[in-house]
Every structure is written in C-alpha cells, then in structure tokens.
Tab-separated table of C-alpha atoms and ligand atoms in Angstrom:
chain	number	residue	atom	x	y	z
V	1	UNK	CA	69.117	111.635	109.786
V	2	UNK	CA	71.877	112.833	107.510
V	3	UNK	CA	75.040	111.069	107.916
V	4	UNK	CA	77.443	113.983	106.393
V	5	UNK	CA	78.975	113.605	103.395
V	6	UNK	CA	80.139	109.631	102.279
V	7	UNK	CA	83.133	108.649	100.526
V	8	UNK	CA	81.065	107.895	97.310
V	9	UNK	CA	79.438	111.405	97.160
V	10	UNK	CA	82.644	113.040	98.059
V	11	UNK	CA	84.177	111.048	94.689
V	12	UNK	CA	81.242	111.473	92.480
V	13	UNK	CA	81.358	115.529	93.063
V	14	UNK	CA	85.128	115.514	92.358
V	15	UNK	CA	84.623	113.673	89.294
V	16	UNK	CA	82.867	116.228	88.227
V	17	UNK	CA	85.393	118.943	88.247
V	18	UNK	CA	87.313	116.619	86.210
V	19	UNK	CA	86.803	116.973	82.274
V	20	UNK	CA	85.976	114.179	80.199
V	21	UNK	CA	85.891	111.966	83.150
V	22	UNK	CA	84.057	109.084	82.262
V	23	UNK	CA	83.336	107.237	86.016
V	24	UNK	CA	86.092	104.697	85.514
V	25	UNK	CA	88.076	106.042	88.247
V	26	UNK	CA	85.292	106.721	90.257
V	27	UNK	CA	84.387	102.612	89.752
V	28	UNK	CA	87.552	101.481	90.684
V	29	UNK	CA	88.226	103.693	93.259
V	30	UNK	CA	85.149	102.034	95.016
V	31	UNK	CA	86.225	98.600	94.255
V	32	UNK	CA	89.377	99.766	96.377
V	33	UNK	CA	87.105	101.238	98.960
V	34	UNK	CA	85.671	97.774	99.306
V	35	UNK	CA	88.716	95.810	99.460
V	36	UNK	CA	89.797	98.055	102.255
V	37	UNK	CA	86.651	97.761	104.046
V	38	UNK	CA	87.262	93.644	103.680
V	39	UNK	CA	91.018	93.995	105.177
V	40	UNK	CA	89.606	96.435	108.397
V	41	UNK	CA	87.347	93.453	109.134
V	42	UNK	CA	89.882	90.871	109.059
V	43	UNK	CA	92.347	92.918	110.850
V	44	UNK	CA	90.132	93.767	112.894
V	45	UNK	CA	89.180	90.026	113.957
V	46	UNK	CA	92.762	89.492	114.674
V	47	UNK	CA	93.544	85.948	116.906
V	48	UNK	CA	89.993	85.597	116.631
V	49	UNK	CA	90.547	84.342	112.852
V	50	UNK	CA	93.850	82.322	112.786
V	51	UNK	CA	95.216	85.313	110.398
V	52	UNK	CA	97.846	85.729	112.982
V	53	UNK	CA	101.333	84.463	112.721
V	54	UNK	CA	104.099	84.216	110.137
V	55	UNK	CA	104.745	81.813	107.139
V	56	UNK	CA	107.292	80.000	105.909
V	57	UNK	CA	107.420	82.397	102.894
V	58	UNK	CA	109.595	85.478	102.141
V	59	UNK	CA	108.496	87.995	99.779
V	60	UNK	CA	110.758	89.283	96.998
V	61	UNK	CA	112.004	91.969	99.755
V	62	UNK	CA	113.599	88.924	101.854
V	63	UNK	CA	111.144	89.630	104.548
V	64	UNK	CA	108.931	86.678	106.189
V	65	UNK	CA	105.393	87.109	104.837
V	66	UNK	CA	102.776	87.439	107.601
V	67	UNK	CA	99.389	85.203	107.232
V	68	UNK	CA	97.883	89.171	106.530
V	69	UNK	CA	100.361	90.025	104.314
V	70	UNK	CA	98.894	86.841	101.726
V	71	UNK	CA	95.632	87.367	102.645
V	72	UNK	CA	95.089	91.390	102.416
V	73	UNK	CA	96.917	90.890	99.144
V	74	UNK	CA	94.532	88.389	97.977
V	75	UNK	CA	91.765	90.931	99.060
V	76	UNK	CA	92.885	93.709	96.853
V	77	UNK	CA	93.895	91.197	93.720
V	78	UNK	CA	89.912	89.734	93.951
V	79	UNK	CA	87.884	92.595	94.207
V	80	UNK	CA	89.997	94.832	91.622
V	81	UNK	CA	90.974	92.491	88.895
V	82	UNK	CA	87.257	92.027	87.230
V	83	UNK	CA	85.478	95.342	86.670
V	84	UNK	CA	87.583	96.465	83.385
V	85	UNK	CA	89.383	99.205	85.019
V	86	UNK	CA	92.394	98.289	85.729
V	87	UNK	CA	95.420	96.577	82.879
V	88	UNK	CA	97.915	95.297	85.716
V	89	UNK	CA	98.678	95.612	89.373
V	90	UNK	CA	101.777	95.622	91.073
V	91	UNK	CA	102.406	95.013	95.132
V	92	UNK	CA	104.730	94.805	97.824
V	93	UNK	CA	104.129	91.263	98.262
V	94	UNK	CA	104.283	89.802	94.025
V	95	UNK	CA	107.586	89.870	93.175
V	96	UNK	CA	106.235	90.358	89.312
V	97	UNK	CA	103.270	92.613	88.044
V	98	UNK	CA	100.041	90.509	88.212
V	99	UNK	CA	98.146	90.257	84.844
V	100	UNK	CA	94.740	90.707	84.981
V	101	UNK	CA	93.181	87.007	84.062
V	102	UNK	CA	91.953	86.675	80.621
V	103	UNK	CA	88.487	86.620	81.517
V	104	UNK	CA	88.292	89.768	82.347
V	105	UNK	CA	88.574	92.834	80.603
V	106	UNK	CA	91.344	95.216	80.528
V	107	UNK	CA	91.275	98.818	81.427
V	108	UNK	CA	93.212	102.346	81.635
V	109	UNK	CA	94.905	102.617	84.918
V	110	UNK	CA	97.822	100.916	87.020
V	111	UNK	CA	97.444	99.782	90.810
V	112	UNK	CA	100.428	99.803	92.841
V	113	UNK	CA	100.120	98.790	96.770
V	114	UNK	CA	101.621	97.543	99.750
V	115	UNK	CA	98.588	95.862	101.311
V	116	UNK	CA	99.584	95.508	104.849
V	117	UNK	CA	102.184	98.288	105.325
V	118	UNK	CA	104.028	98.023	108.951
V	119	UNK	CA	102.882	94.317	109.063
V	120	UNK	CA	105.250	93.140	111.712
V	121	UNK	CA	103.235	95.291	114.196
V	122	UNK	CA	100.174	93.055	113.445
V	123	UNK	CA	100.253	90.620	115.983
V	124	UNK	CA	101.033	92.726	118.931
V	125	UNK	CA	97.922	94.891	117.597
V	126	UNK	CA	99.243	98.199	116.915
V	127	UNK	CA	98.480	100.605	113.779
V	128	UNK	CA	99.227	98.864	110.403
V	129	UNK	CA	97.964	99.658	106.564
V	130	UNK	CA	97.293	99.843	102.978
V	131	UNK	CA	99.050	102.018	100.671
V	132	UNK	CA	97.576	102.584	97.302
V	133	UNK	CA	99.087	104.277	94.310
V	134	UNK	CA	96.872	104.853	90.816
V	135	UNK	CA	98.574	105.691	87.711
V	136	UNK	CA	97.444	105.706	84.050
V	137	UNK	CA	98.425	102.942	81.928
V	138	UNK	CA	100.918	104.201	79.110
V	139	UNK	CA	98.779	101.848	76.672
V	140	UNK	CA	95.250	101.454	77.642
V	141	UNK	CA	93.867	97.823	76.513
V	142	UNK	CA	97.344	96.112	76.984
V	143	UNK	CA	98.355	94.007	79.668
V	144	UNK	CA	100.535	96.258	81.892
V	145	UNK	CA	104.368	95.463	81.730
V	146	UNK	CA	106.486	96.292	84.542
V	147	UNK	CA	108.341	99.059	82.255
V	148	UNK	CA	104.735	100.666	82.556
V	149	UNK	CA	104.467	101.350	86.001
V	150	UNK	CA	108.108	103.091	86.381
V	151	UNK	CA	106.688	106.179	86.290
V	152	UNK	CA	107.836	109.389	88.458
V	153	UNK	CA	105.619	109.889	91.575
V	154	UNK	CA	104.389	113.046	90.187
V	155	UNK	CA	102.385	110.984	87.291
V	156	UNK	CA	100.289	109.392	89.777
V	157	UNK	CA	96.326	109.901	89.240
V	158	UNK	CA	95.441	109.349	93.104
V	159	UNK	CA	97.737	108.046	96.287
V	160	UNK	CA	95.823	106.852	99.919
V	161	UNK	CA	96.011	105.014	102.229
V	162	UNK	CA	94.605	102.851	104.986
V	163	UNK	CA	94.632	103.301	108.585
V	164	UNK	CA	94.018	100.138	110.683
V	165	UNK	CA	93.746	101.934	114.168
V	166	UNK	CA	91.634	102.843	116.718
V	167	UNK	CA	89.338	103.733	114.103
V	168	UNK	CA	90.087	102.929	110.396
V	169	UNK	CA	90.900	105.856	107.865
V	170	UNK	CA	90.939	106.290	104.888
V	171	UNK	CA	92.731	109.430	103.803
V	172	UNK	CA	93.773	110.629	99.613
V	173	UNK	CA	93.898	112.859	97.194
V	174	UNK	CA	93.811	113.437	93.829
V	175	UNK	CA	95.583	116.156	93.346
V	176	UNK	CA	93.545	118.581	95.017
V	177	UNK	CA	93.889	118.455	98.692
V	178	UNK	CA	94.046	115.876	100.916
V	179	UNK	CA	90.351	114.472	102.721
V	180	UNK	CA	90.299	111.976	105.608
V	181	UNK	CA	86.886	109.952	106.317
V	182	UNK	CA	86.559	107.614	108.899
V	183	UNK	CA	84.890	103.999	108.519
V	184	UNK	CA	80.910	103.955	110.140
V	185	UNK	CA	80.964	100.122	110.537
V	186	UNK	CA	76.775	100.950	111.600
V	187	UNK	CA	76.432	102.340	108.342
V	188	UNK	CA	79.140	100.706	106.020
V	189	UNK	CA	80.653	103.740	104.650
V	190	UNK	CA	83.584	106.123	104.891
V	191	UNK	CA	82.256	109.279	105.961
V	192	UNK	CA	83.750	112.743	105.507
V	193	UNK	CA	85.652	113.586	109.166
V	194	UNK	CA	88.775	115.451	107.872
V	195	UNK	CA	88.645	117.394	105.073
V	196	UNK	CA	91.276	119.950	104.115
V	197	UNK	CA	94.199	117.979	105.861
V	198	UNK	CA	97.107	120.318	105.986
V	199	UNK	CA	100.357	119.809	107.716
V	200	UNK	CA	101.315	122.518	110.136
V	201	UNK	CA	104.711	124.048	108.532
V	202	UNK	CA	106.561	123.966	111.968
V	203	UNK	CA	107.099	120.381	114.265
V	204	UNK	CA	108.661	119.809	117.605
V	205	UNK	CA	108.297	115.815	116.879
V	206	UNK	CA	110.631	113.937	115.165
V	207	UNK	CA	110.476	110.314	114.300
V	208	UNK	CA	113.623	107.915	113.188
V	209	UNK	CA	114.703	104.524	113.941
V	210	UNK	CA	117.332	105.938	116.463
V	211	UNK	CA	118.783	102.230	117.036
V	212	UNK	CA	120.423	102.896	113.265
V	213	UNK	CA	122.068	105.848	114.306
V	214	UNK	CA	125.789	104.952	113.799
V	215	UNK	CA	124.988	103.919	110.155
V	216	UNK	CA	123.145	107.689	109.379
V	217	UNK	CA	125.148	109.950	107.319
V	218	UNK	CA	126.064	113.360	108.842
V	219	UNK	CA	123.439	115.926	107.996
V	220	UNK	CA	121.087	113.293	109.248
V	221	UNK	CA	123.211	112.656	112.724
V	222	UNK	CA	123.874	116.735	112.566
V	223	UNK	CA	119.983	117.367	113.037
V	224	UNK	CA	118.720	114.341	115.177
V	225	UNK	CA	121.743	115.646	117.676
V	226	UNK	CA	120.587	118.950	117.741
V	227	UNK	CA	117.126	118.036	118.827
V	228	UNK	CA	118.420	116.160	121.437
V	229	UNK	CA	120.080	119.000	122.910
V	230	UNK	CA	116.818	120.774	123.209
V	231	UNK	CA	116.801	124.021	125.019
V	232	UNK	CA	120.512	123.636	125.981
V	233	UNK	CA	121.289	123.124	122.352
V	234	UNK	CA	121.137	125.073	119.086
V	235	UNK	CA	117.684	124.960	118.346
V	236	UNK	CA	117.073	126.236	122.210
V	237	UNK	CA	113.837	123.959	122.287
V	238	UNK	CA	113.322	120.643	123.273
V	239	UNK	CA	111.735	117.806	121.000
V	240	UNK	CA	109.794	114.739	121.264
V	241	UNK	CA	110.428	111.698	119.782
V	242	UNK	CA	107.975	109.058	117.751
V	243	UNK	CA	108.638	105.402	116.276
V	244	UNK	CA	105.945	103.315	115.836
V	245	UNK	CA	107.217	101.162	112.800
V	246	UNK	CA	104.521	101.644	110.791
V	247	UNK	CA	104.580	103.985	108.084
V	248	UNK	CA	101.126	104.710	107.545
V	249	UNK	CA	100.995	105.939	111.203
V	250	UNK	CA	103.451	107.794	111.287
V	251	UNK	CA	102.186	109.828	108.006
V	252	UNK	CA	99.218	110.390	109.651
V	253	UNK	CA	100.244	111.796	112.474
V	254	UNK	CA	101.953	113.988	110.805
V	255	UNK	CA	99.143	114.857	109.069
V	256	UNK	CA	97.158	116.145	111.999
V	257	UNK	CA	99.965	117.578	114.205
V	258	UNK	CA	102.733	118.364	111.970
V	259	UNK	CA	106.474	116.363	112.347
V	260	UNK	CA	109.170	114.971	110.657
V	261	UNK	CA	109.808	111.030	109.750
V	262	UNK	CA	112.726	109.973	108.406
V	263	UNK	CA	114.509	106.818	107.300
V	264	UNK	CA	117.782	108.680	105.212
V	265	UNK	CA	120.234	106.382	103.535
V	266	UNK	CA	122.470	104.883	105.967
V	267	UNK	CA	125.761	102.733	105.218
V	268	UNK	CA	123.754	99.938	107.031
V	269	UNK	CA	123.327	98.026	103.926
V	270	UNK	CA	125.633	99.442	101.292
V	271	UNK	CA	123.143	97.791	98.434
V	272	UNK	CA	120.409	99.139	100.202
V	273	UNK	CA	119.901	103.123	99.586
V	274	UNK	CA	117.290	103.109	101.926
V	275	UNK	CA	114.678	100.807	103.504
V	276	UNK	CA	111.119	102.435	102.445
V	277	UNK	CA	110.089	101.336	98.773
V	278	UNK	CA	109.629	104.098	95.787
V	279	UNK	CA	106.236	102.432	94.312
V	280	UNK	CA	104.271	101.836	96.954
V	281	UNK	CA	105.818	103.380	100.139
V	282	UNK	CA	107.365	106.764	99.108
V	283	UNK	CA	105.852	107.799	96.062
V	284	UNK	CA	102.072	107.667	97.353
V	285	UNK	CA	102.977	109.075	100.503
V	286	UNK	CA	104.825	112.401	99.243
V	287	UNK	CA	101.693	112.562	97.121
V	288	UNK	CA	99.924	113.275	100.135
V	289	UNK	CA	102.511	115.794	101.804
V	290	UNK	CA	102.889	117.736	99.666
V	291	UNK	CA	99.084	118.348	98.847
V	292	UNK	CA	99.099	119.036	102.633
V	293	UNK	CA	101.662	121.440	102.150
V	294	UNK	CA	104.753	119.039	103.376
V	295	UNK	CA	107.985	118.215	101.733
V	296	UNK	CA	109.160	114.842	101.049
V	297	UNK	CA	113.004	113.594	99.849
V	298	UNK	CA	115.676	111.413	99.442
V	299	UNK	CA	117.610	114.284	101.207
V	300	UNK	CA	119.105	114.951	97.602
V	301	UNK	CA	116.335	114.948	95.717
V	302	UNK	CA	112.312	115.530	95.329
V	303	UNK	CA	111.134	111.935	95.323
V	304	UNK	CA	108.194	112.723	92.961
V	305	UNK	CA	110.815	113.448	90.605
V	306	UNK	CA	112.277	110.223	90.641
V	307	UNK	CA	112.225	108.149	87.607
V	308	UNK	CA	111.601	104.941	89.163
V	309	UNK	CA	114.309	101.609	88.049
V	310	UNK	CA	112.498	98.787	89.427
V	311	UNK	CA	109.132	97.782	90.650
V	312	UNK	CA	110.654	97.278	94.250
V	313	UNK	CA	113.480	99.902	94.493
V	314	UNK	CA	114.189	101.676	97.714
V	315	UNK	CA	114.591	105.053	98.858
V	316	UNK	CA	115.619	106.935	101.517
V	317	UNK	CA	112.762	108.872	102.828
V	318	UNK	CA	112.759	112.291	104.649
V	319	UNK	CA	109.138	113.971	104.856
V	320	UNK	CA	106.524	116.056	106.457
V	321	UNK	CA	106.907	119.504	108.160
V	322	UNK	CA	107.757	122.178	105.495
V	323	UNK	CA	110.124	124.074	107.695
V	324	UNK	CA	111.949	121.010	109.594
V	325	UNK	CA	112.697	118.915	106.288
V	326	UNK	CA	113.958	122.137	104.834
V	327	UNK	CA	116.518	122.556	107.623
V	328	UNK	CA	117.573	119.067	106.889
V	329	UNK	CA	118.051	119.298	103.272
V	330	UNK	CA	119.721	122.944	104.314
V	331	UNK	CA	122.122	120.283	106.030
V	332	UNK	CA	122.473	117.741	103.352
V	333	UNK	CA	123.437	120.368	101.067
V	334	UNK	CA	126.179	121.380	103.418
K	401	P6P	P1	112.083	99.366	111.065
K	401	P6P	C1	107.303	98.660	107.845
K	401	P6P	O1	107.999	97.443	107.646
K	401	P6P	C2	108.082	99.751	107.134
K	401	P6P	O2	108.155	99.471	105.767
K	401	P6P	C3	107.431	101.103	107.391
K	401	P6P	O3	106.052	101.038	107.513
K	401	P6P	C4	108.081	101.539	108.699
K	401	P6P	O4	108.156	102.947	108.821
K	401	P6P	C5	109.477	100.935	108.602
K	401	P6P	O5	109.396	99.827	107.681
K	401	P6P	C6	109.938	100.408	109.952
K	401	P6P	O6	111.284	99.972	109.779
K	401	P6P	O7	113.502	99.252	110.574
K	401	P6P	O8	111.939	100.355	112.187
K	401	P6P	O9	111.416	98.050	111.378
C-alpha cells in the first residue's frame, strides 16, 4: 500500500534541484525531523510523564522555564549536535550560543530555535511548538560565534516549524513554496498532506492580544477599531477575532484560511520594541509567509530585511494576509 509521498522523499527530490548539494542539509534536516518526532511524543504524554509544571528557572527572556521548555531543548541539542552538520546552535531557552562539544565534528550551517514556542499553553493542553531557523555558517569548520548568526531573515537556508495539535505538523520551506505533512505515528513518518500552502490574499480574521490595547500605537488602534465596527463601520463587514497565545498556531491558521496576527510595538514596555523574538520567532515565520504569498513587518519595515543586533532581540510583528497587512502598513505610513 503506498503511503504518499514521506518527508524524506519529499527532501531528497528537492535536493536535487539544488546544485552542488552535497546531502548535508538533507542529513540534518532529518536529525531535526527526529528531534521533533521525540518532542510530539513527550508532549504528547503530557501529566502522564511529570513534564508538566514550571521551574524555578527563568530563561534569559525573564520568563519562568516550563519542565518542556528544558527538556524539548535538550531534545534538539542531543540529536543535532553529533552528525558534523551543524558549527553552533542558538535557542530561545540558552542565553549564549551552544558550542558543539569537541568530540564531535563541526559543520556548515547554523540552528536557531525556540523549542517549545507558546509554552505557557502546555499544561492546559492547547496548541504549542517548535520553530526552527537554518542558516549557513559565515566560516564553515569554526565554532559558531554569536556575531555569526546575526544574519537578516532573508539569508536563511530553510525556516519550519512544529505543530503540537490535534495532529502534529510539520510545515517549511526552503525557498520554494511552503509543504505541510502530517505525523503517521502507525508508520513513523511525516507524510505529504499539504503541499503548495498559500495564504489567501484577503482575511476577515484578525488576531491581537486585545487586553494591550491602550499601549498600541495609532495605526494599530486605527485598524483593530475599524474591524470592530464591522458592517456599521468603514470596512462595511464584520470580522472575527482569534488569540490563542501560541504563535505557531496562529501562523498556521493563517496558513490554511488566510488572517492577520499581530503583536505591533506598544509603549507597554518602553525597552521592549515588541514581544515576539527576531531569531527564532519572526524571522522563520515571515520565511514562511511570504513563500505563501503573505507579508510580514515591524509595521515600518520588512523583517527579512532586518539586520539582526542580538541573539534574543525583539520585534514587533505584523503578518499574514497580503491585502490586510498592506492596509495596515497603508496606516502606519500615515
Ligand atoms: P501573550 C508565546 O509566549 C509567544 O511568544 C507567542 O507564541 C505568542 O503569540 C505570544 O507570545 C503570546 O503573547 O502576551 O498573549 O501571552
């Protein structure tokens, strides 16, 4: 019985479109298959496990670390640190890039993830994920400095992520489209179940943290108002309204229904100039708009144009819909 078309075929005929390609990335882009397949399990097991909870800890974000957030970290750093492909990593949850141990060889590229994205969501067992980011290292057979990964979003190799859900997903691209495959736990493989994924260029869905509204700046208040007003209002239609705290869902709704999500700059936290992080948050995830034919911002700028500062800055973030995100930029540039 053919299964359709596994994650491992799907990246072996892709690397062959790509010159010169030697089946590194290919390699370590199945070590990162199987690190995610590790994390759905565990997630998966939830209470069962004694993974839930918090710990004492705070990661270099000031947030408490979740049990997960150590542990799916843990996962990734094991199975991707030995097979020679990779010459430093760089997460959500290590305050400093983590050198790959002397015993192990060094290789070309850079890994930069948040390994349990939307973690606070965990225990009450809603949608969380992994966000991945792959980027060439500048010097290949060095240990990676920090310097190395700060580069703009539009030097990335391949972003994806992880979708704990109701099923778990595993949706990326290289640069040529974005493809969604769903986890067979029967089999043990990601098979092929959305290729093509393209985001429809017009949204009635919105999706914002509405309990920061008096911090948002006005474009931001301008537009959220207006959707509010629905048919009475200027844009004579009503809107619905999303927030699940979780990134990764939120993206991937998107990607199958078209919408908007948005965390702008707000005066919340004037050394804050937004809450999502550049590396591992925005940067893969405008990847994947715009290969689906979204836009993603700061609401001043492209943010795949960003030269990045630091290994944990933050952005704001406005993506998705081509038309909708337009409008609000239209707004942000008065
Ligand atoms: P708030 C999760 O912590 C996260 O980084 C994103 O996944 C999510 O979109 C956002 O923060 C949620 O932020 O302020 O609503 O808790």
């Amino acid at each position: 019985m053919h299964i359709g078309t596994t994650l491992t075929q799907f990246i072996i005929e892709e690397q062959r479109h790509t010159t010169g390609a030697t089946g590194d990335f290919t390699s370590l882009l199945n070590d990162l298959v199987t690190s995610i397949k590790v994390i759905s399990n565990a997630v998966n097991k939830g209470a069962l496990v004694g993974t839930m909870g918090a710990l004492e800890s705070e990661n270099i974000q000031g947030e408490t670390q979740k049990k997960l957030d150590v542990i799916t970290n843990d996962i990734v750093m094991r199975h991707n640190e030995w097979a020679g492909h990779l010459a430093g990593m760089a997460s959500e949850e290590m305050d400093d890039v983590y050198s790959i141990p002397a015993k192990y060889p060094l290789g070309k590229y850079l890994l930069v993830f948040d390994p349990l994205d939307g973690s606070s969501n965990v225990d009450i067992n809603i949608s969380v994920g992994t966000i991945f980011s792959i980027l060439h290292a500048p010097v290949s057979g060095r240990a990676a400095t920090a310097e190395d990964f700060l580069q703009p979003g539009t030097k990335q190799v391949c972003a994806g992520y992880a979708l704990y859900g109701s099923s778990t997903m595993l949706v990326l691209t290289t640069g040529h489209g974005v493809n969604g495959f769903t986890l067979d736990r029967d089999v043990g493989e990601f098979l092929l179940t959305h290729p093509g994924m393209k985001i429809p260029e017009n949204t009635g869905e919105f999706a914002i943290n509405a309990s920061n509204r008096r911090f948002w700046e006005p474009p931001v208040q301008r537009y959220v108002e207006e959707c509010l007003a629905g048919t009475e209002g200027p844009r004579g239609r009503d809107f619905n309204m999303r927030w699940v705290a979780s990134m990764v869902a939120e993206v991937h709704r998107i990607l199958n229904r078209g919408g908007i999500f948005m965390y702008p700059r707000d005066t919340k936290d004037p050394a804050k100039p937004g809450k999502l992080r550049l590396m591992y948050e925005a940067n893969p995830m405008s990847m994947i708009v715009e290969q689906a034919g979204g836009v993603s911002s700061t609401g001043y700028e492209r943010i795949l144009d960003i030269q990045p500062s630091g290994l944990h800055q933050r952005v704001p973030v406005i993506l998705g819909s081509k038309n909708e995100v337009e409008r609000v930029l239209g707004y942000h540039n008065g």
